[in-house]
Short mmCIF file of C-alpha atoms and ligand atoms in Angstrom, two decimals:
data_model
loop_
_atom_site.label_atom_id
_atom_site.label_comp_id
_atom_site.label_asym_id
_atom_site.label_seq_id
_atom_site.Cartn_x
_atom_site.Cartn_y
_atom_site.Cartn_z
CA UNK A 578 -4.39 -12.14 -11.75
CA UNK A 579 -5.69 -15.26 -9.97
CA UNK A 580 -4.05 -15.04 -6.52
CA UNK A 581 -1.86 -12.53 -4.65
CA UNK A 582 0.29 -14.77 -2.49
CA UNK A 583 3.80 -13.34 -2.77
CA UNK A 584 5.62 -10.26 -4.05
CA UNK A 585 6.39 -12.33 -7.15
CA UNK A 586 2.71 -12.08 -8.12
CA UNK A 587 3.31 -8.38 -8.88
CA UNK A 588 3.51 -8.25 -12.69
CA UNK A 589 5.46 -4.96 -12.71
CA UNK A 590 6.40 -3.26 -9.43
CA UNK A 591 7.00 0.22 -10.96
CA UNK A 592 3.70 0.09 -12.87
CA UNK A 593 1.71 -1.08 -9.85
CA UNK A 594 3.28 1.61 -7.63
CA UNK A 595 2.39 4.30 -10.18
CA UNK A 596 -1.15 2.94 -10.50
CA UNK A 597 -1.53 2.92 -6.71
CA UNK A 598 -0.35 6.54 -6.48
CA UNK A 599 -2.90 7.42 -9.15
CA UNK A 600 -5.66 5.56 -7.24
CA UNK A 601 -4.73 7.53 -4.13
CA UNK A 602 -5.64 10.78 -5.92
CA UNK A 603 -9.17 9.49 -6.64
CA UNK A 604 -9.88 6.32 -4.63
CA UNK A 605 -13.43 5.94 -5.99
CA UNK A 606 -12.56 6.01 -9.70
CA UNK A 607 -13.27 2.25 -9.96
CA UNK A 608 -16.18 2.10 -7.51
CA UNK A 609 -18.30 0.04 -9.92
CA UNK A 610 -15.66 -2.64 -10.48
CA UNK A 611 -16.56 -4.55 -7.33
CA UNK A 612 -20.31 -3.98 -7.41
CA UNK A 613 -22.20 -7.13 -6.29
CA UNK A 614 -18.90 -8.82 -5.49
CA UNK A 615 -17.99 -9.94 -1.97
CA UNK A 616 -14.62 -10.33 -0.26
CA UNK A 617 -14.27 -12.50 2.80
CA UNK A 618 -11.42 -11.57 5.18
CA UNK A 619 -10.37 -14.48 7.40
CA UNK A 620 -8.12 -13.71 10.36
CA UNK A 621 -6.30 -16.47 12.21
CA UNK A 622 -4.28 -13.73 14.02
CA UNK A 623 -4.74 -10.17 15.30
CA UNK A 624 -4.62 -7.10 13.10
CA UNK A 625 -5.31 -3.39 13.03
CA UNK A 626 -3.92 -2.06 9.73
CA UNK A 627 -4.46 -5.10 7.53
CA UNK A 628 -8.05 -5.55 8.58
CA UNK A 629 -9.14 -1.93 8.23
CA UNK A 630 -7.06 -1.05 5.16
CA UNK A 631 -8.17 -4.12 3.19
CA UNK A 632 -11.79 -3.47 4.16
CA UNK A 633 -11.46 0.19 3.14
CA UNK A 634 -9.83 -0.77 -0.18
CA UNK A 635 -12.59 -3.26 -0.98
CA UNK A 636 -15.33 -0.73 -0.10
CA UNK A 637 -13.73 1.92 -2.34
CA UNK A 638 -14.00 -0.59 -5.20
CA UNK A 639 -17.69 -1.09 -4.41
CA UNK A 640 -17.32 -4.54 -2.82
CA UNK A 641 -19.25 -6.04 0.08
CA UNK A 642 -16.96 -7.15 2.92
CA UNK A 643 -17.39 -10.07 5.33
CA UNK A 644 -14.88 -10.48 8.15
CA UNK A 645 -14.37 -13.51 10.38
CA UNK A 646 -11.86 -13.92 13.20
CA UNK A 647 -11.36 -17.54 12.22
CA UNK A 648 -8.70 -18.17 14.87
CA UNK A 649 -11.23 -17.55 17.69
CA UNK A 650 -14.57 -18.21 16.01
CA UNK A 651 -14.03 -20.85 13.31
CA UNK A 652 -13.77 -24.61 13.66
CA UNK A 653 -10.24 -25.93 14.20
CA UNK A 654 -9.09 -26.90 10.70
CA UNK A 655 -7.40 -30.10 9.59
CA UNK A 656 -4.87 -29.86 6.75
CA UNK A 657 -3.47 -33.40 6.53
CA UNK A 658 -4.42 -35.68 3.66
CA UNK A 659 -6.14 -38.88 4.82
CA UNK A 660 -6.01 -37.89 8.50
CA UNK A 661 -8.35 -39.80 10.82
CA UNK A 662 -9.89 -36.77 12.49
CA UNK A 663 -10.26 -38.22 15.98
CA UNK A 664 -8.24 -35.48 17.71
CA UNK A 665 -8.72 -31.70 18.08
CA UNK A 666 -9.57 -30.67 14.50
CA UNK A 667 -13.24 -30.43 13.47
CA UNK A 668 -13.32 -29.43 9.82
CA UNK A 669 -11.04 -30.17 6.87
CA UNK A 670 -9.54 -27.36 4.78
CA UNK A 671 -11.03 -29.11 1.70
CA UNK A 672 -14.61 -28.37 2.81
CA UNK A 673 -13.84 -25.05 4.53
CA UNK A 674 -12.16 -23.53 1.45
CA UNK A 675 -14.91 -24.74 -0.88
CA UNK A 676 -17.64 -23.45 1.44
CA UNK A 677 -16.06 -19.98 1.73
CA UNK A 678 -15.95 -19.97 -2.09
CA UNK A 679 -19.76 -20.28 -2.16
CA UNK A 680 -20.18 -17.07 -0.17
CA UNK A 681 -17.58 -14.76 -1.68
CA UNK A 682 -15.69 -13.83 -4.85
CA UNK A 683 -12.29 -13.28 -3.22
CA UNK A 684 -10.93 -14.63 0.07
CA UNK A 685 -8.10 -12.90 1.95
CA UNK A 686 -6.30 -14.72 4.73
CA UNK A 687 -3.99 -13.88 7.63
CA UNK A 688 -2.22 -16.84 9.24
CA UNK A 689 1.11 -16.25 10.98
CA UNK A 690 4.01 -18.64 11.48
CA UNK A 691 3.84 -20.72 14.65
CA UNK A 692 7.67 -20.41 14.93
CA UNK A 693 7.98 -23.91 16.43
CA UNK A 694 8.40 -26.02 13.30
CA UNK A 695 10.21 -24.45 10.33
CA UNK A 696 9.12 -27.13 7.86
CA UNK A 697 5.47 -26.76 8.86
CA UNK A 698 5.61 -22.96 8.66
CA UNK A 699 7.31 -23.02 5.27
CA UNK A 700 4.64 -25.41 3.98
CA UNK A 701 2.16 -22.51 4.48
CA UNK A 702 -0.66 -24.97 5.09
CA UNK A 703 -3.37 -22.35 5.67
CA UNK A 704 -2.80 -20.07 2.69
CA UNK A 705 -1.70 -22.90 0.40
CA UNK A 706 -4.65 -25.00 1.56
CA UNK A 707 -7.05 -22.22 0.62
CA UNK A 708 -5.36 -21.56 -2.72
CA UNK A 709 -5.47 -25.30 -3.48
CA UNK A 710 -9.08 -26.00 -2.55
CA UNK A 711 -10.91 -22.65 -2.96
CA UNK A 712 -12.43 -21.92 -6.35
CA UNK A 713 -11.91 -18.15 -5.91
CA UNK A 714 -8.81 -15.91 -5.81
CA UNK A 715 -6.83 -15.86 -2.57
CA UNK A 716 -5.01 -12.83 -1.13
CA UNK A 717 -2.21 -13.12 1.42
CA UNK A 718 -2.81 -10.72 4.35
CA UNK A 719 0.41 -12.07 6.03
CA UNK A 720 1.27 -15.71 6.01
CA UNK A 721 4.03 -17.67 7.73
CA UNK A 722 6.74 -16.44 5.38
CA UNK A 723 5.45 -13.35 3.61
CA UNK A 724 3.52 -10.10 3.91
CA UNK A 725 3.25 -8.95 0.29
CA UNK A 726 0.56 -6.30 0.89
CA UNK A 727 2.90 -4.60 3.37
CA UNK A 728 5.83 -4.80 0.93
CA UNK A 729 3.77 -3.20 -1.84
CA UNK A 730 2.71 -0.39 0.52
CA UNK A 731 6.38 0.08 1.43
CA UNK A 732 7.31 0.34 -2.26
CA UNK A 733 4.66 3.07 -2.68
CA UNK A 734 6.05 4.93 0.37
CA UNK A 735 9.62 4.68 -0.91
CA UNK A 736 8.61 6.07 -4.31
CA UNK A 737 6.66 8.95 -2.76
CA UNK A 738 9.54 9.95 -0.48
CA UNK A 739 12.62 9.34 -2.57
CA UNK A 740 14.72 12.43 -3.17
CA UNK A 741 17.27 10.96 -5.56
CA UNK A 742 17.38 8.45 -8.40
CA UNK A 743 19.19 5.70 -6.49
CA UNK A 744 18.50 5.70 -2.75
CA UNK A 745 20.36 3.81 -0.06
CA UNK A 746 17.85 1.64 1.82
CA UNK A 747 18.88 -0.25 4.96
CA UNK A 748 16.86 -3.06 6.53
CA UNK A 749 17.91 -3.22 10.18
CA UNK A 750 17.01 -5.79 12.81
CA UNK A 751 16.11 -4.24 16.20
CA UNK A 752 15.42 -5.82 19.60
CA UNK A 753 12.03 -7.09 20.75
CA UNK A 754 11.12 -9.13 23.84
CA UNK A 755 9.05 -11.72 21.94
CA UNK A 756 9.79 -14.08 19.07
CA UNK A 757 8.46 -12.52 15.87
CA UNK A 758 8.04 -14.06 12.41
CA UNK A 759 10.21 -13.38 9.34
CA UNK A 760 7.33 -12.51 6.99
CA UNK A 761 7.67 -8.71 6.83
CA UNK A 762 11.45 -8.80 6.41
CA UNK A 763 11.21 -11.55 3.76
CA UNK A 764 8.70 -9.67 1.61
CA UNK A 765 10.53 -6.37 2.05
CA UNK A 766 13.73 -8.01 0.77
CA UNK A 767 11.90 -9.62 -2.16
CA UNK A 768 10.41 -6.24 -3.02
CA UNK A 769 13.79 -4.45 -2.71
CA UNK A 770 15.31 -6.94 -5.14
CA UNK A 771 12.91 -5.49 -7.74
CA UNK A 772 14.11 -1.91 -7.01
CA UNK A 773 17.03 0.07 -8.40
CA UNK A 774 18.54 0.93 -4.99
CA UNK A 775 21.63 0.45 -2.85
CA UNK A 776 20.18 -2.10 -0.42
CA UNK A 777 21.89 -3.34 2.74
CA UNK A 778 20.63 -5.72 5.45
CA UNK A 779 22.05 -5.44 8.95
CA UNK A 780 21.50 -7.69 11.97
CA UNK A 781 23.48 -9.40 14.72
CA UNK A 782 25.13 -12.73 13.91
CA UNK A 783 22.61 -15.54 14.33
CA UNK A 784 19.77 -13.52 12.80
CA UNK A 785 20.50 -14.44 9.16
CA UNK A 786 17.22 -14.81 7.27
CA UNK A 787 16.42 -17.61 4.83
CA UNK A 788 19.48 -17.62 2.51
CA UNK A 789 17.24 -18.32 -0.49
CA UNK A 790 15.58 -14.96 0.14
CA UNK A 791 18.71 -12.93 0.97
CA UNK A 792 20.75 -14.47 -1.88
CA UNK A 793 22.57 -11.66 -3.71
CA UNK A 794 21.93 -9.06 -0.94
CA UNK A 795 24.64 -7.20 0.98
CA UNK A 796 24.67 -8.20 4.66
CA UNK A 797 26.64 -5.98 7.06
CA UNK A 798 26.88 -7.12 10.69
CA UNK A 799 28.05 -3.70 11.91
CA UNK A 800 24.87 -1.61 12.16
CA UNK A 801 26.72 1.75 12.32
CA UNK A 802 28.60 0.85 9.14
CA UNK A 803 25.40 -0.24 7.39
CA UNK A 804 23.57 2.98 8.33
CA UNK A 805 26.24 5.29 6.88
CA UNK A 806 24.70 7.44 4.11
CA UNK A 807 21.27 5.79 4.39
CA UNK A 808 18.27 7.56 2.87
CA UNK A 809 15.72 5.11 4.33
CA UNK A 810 16.09 2.89 7.38
CA UNK A 811 13.46 0.13 7.52
CA UNK A 812 13.50 -1.40 10.98
CA UNK A 813 12.02 -4.74 11.97
CA UNK A 814 12.56 -7.41 14.54
CA UNK A 815 12.58 -11.06 13.59
CA UNK A 816 13.48 -14.20 15.49
CA UNK A 817 16.36 -16.47 14.52
CA UNK A 818 15.88 -18.49 11.34
CA UNK A 819 18.73 -20.95 11.89
CA UNK A 820 17.87 -21.51 15.59
CA UNK A 821 14.27 -21.42 14.48
CA UNK A 822 11.94 -19.06 16.33
CA UNK A 823 14.39 -18.28 19.14
CA UNK A 824 15.15 -14.84 20.61
CA UNK A 825 18.96 -14.80 20.70
CA UNK A 826 19.43 -11.16 21.65
CA UNK A 827 17.55 -8.17 23.03
CA UNK A 828 20.63 -5.93 22.77
CA UNK A 829 19.38 -2.35 22.95
CA UNK A 830 22.51 -1.13 21.19
CA UNK A 831 20.50 -2.05 18.06
CA UNK A 832 17.55 0.23 18.98
CA UNK A 833 17.22 3.02 16.42
CA UNK A 834 18.01 6.44 17.90
CA UNK A 835 17.95 9.90 16.32
CA UNK A 836 21.72 9.81 16.25
CA UNK A 837 21.83 6.48 14.39
CA UNK A 838 19.15 7.59 11.93
CA UNK A 839 21.05 10.74 10.90
CA UNK A 840 19.15 12.39 8.04
CA UNK A 841 17.44 9.20 6.89
CA UNK A 842 13.70 8.52 6.89
CA UNK A 843 12.47 5.90 9.36
CA UNK A 844 10.18 3.09 8.25
CA UNK A 845 8.39 0.33 10.17
CA UNK A 846 5.32 -1.74 9.30
CA UNK A 847 3.72 -1.24 12.77
CA UNK A 848 2.78 -2.18 15.42
CA UNK A 849 6.04 -0.98 16.94
CA UNK A 850 7.39 -1.20 20.49
CA UNK A 851 8.54 2.28 21.47
CA UNK A 852 11.98 2.64 23.06
CA UNK A 853 12.72 -0.99 22.25
CA UNK A 854 12.72 -1.05 18.43
CA UNK A 855 13.02 2.74 18.10
CA UNK A 856 13.23 5.77 20.36
CA UNK A 857 10.26 8.09 20.90
CA UNK A 858 12.36 10.93 19.46
CA UNK A 859 12.43 9.18 16.06
CA UNK A 860 8.77 8.15 15.94
CA UNK A 861 7.64 11.60 17.07
CA UNK A 862 9.79 13.37 14.47
CA UNK A 863 9.12 14.37 10.88
CA UNK A 864 11.58 11.68 9.78
CA UNK A 865 9.14 8.90 10.61
CA UNK A 866 7.11 7.53 7.68
CA UNK A 867 5.19 4.93 9.68
CA UNK A 868 1.77 6.57 9.38
CA UNK A 869 2.28 7.16 5.64
CA UNK A 870 3.16 3.47 5.30
CA UNK A 871 -0.04 2.54 7.13
CA UNK A 872 -2.06 4.84 4.87
CA UNK A 873 -0.49 3.23 1.80
CA UNK A 874 -1.76 -0.17 2.97
CA UNK A 875 -5.15 0.96 1.63
CA UNK A 876 -3.74 1.58 -1.83
CA UNK A 877 -1.59 -1.54 -1.98
CA UNK A 878 -4.71 -3.59 -1.14
CA UNK A 879 -6.81 -1.58 -3.58
CA UNK A 880 -4.44 -2.12 -6.50
CA UNK A 881 -4.26 -5.86 -5.75
CA UNK A 882 -8.06 -6.21 -5.50
CA UNK A 883 -8.50 -4.14 -8.67
CA UNK A 884 -6.15 -6.47 -10.60
CA UNK A 885 -8.04 -9.51 -9.34
CA UNK A 886 -11.49 -8.03 -10.03
CA UNK A 887 -10.43 -7.17 -13.58
CA UNK A 888 -9.75 -10.89 -14.18
CA UNK A 889 -12.82 -12.40 -12.48
N1 CP B 1022 1.55 -3.95 9.46
C1 CP B 1022 0.49 -4.76 9.72
O1 CP B 1022 0.28 -5.78 9.02
O2 CP B 1022 -0.29 -4.35 10.75
P1 CP B 1022 -1.42 -5.21 11.47
O3 CP B 1022 -0.72 -6.45 12.04
O4 CP B 1022 -2.03 -4.35 12.51
O5 CP B 1022 -2.41 -5.65 10.42
#
C-alpha cells in the first residue's frame, strides 16, 4: 500500500480487522519490520489519542518516530501554484514535502477543516499536497473530510463487541457548543458501508452530511425512532454541511442519556464533552466503549503502518 488517505484504501475491512485483533494479542510480533525506518508525525492541530497511539504503533513495529507540531512550530505553508509569495506564507508545500521525505520513510499528517470555505476544505490541500509532492507514503491522521484511522479502530471495536451476526448501529448527532468538522462522521459512514449491519444515521434537519457520502444510507430525523433496537450508538457532533461550518442547534434533547441508550453500547471517538454530548451516567457505565475505541487506535495505526512497511 502506498498511502492511507481514506477508508477506501483498506483492501479488505474484515481481513484488516482480523489482522489487527491478532496483532493486539502479540503487538511485537513484527518488531523487526520497521527497523531503521523512521516515521514523521506532523500535527497542524491538537491531539491526544492520534499522537500517542500512532507513536506507540510505530514503536511496536521497531520504527523511529519524529513528531513536529507543524501548526505552531513550522513555517506557514503555501499551497497555490505560481503564487507570488509576498504575503504571510514562507515555504511552499513542494519543498516542504520533499524535504520531509529526505528525513523519513513515512509521513503522517493531521490537518483539520477550517470550516469557513467548503471548497477549500474539500480540496484537502495539506494532505493532498503532501501526497502529491512527497516521495514517501502518507498517512491521514485526520484531514478536513476524513479520519480513517479512527474508523478502522471503530470497526475493530464493533467486531470485538458484537453479540449477533447483524447488529443495528446508529450514528447520532449530539449537541456541542463549537463548530466541529465532519471528518469522523464521514469516515465512520464510509466504514459502515463496508459492514453487514443495519445502519441508521440520525440528526436534526439542517445537519445532513455530504450527500455523496450518505448516499444509500437510512436517515431518520426522529432520534428516539432511530435508537429503537440499537446494539451500538455512535455519537458525534458535527457542524452543518449545507450552511457550511455553522452551529444551527445546541438542543440538549439530543444528548445521549441512559434512558435513550437502552441496552446498546455507547461509542465516541473522544475527546467528548460530558453532559453535552452524553451524560456522565453513560460514560461511567459498563456500556461505554470509548476507552476500548481509544485502545484500538494503536492497532488500527499498527495494521496500516505494517501494510505500508511491507510495500516499502
Ligand atoms: N479521536 C481522536 O482522533 O483523538 P485526538 O484528537 O485526541 O487525536
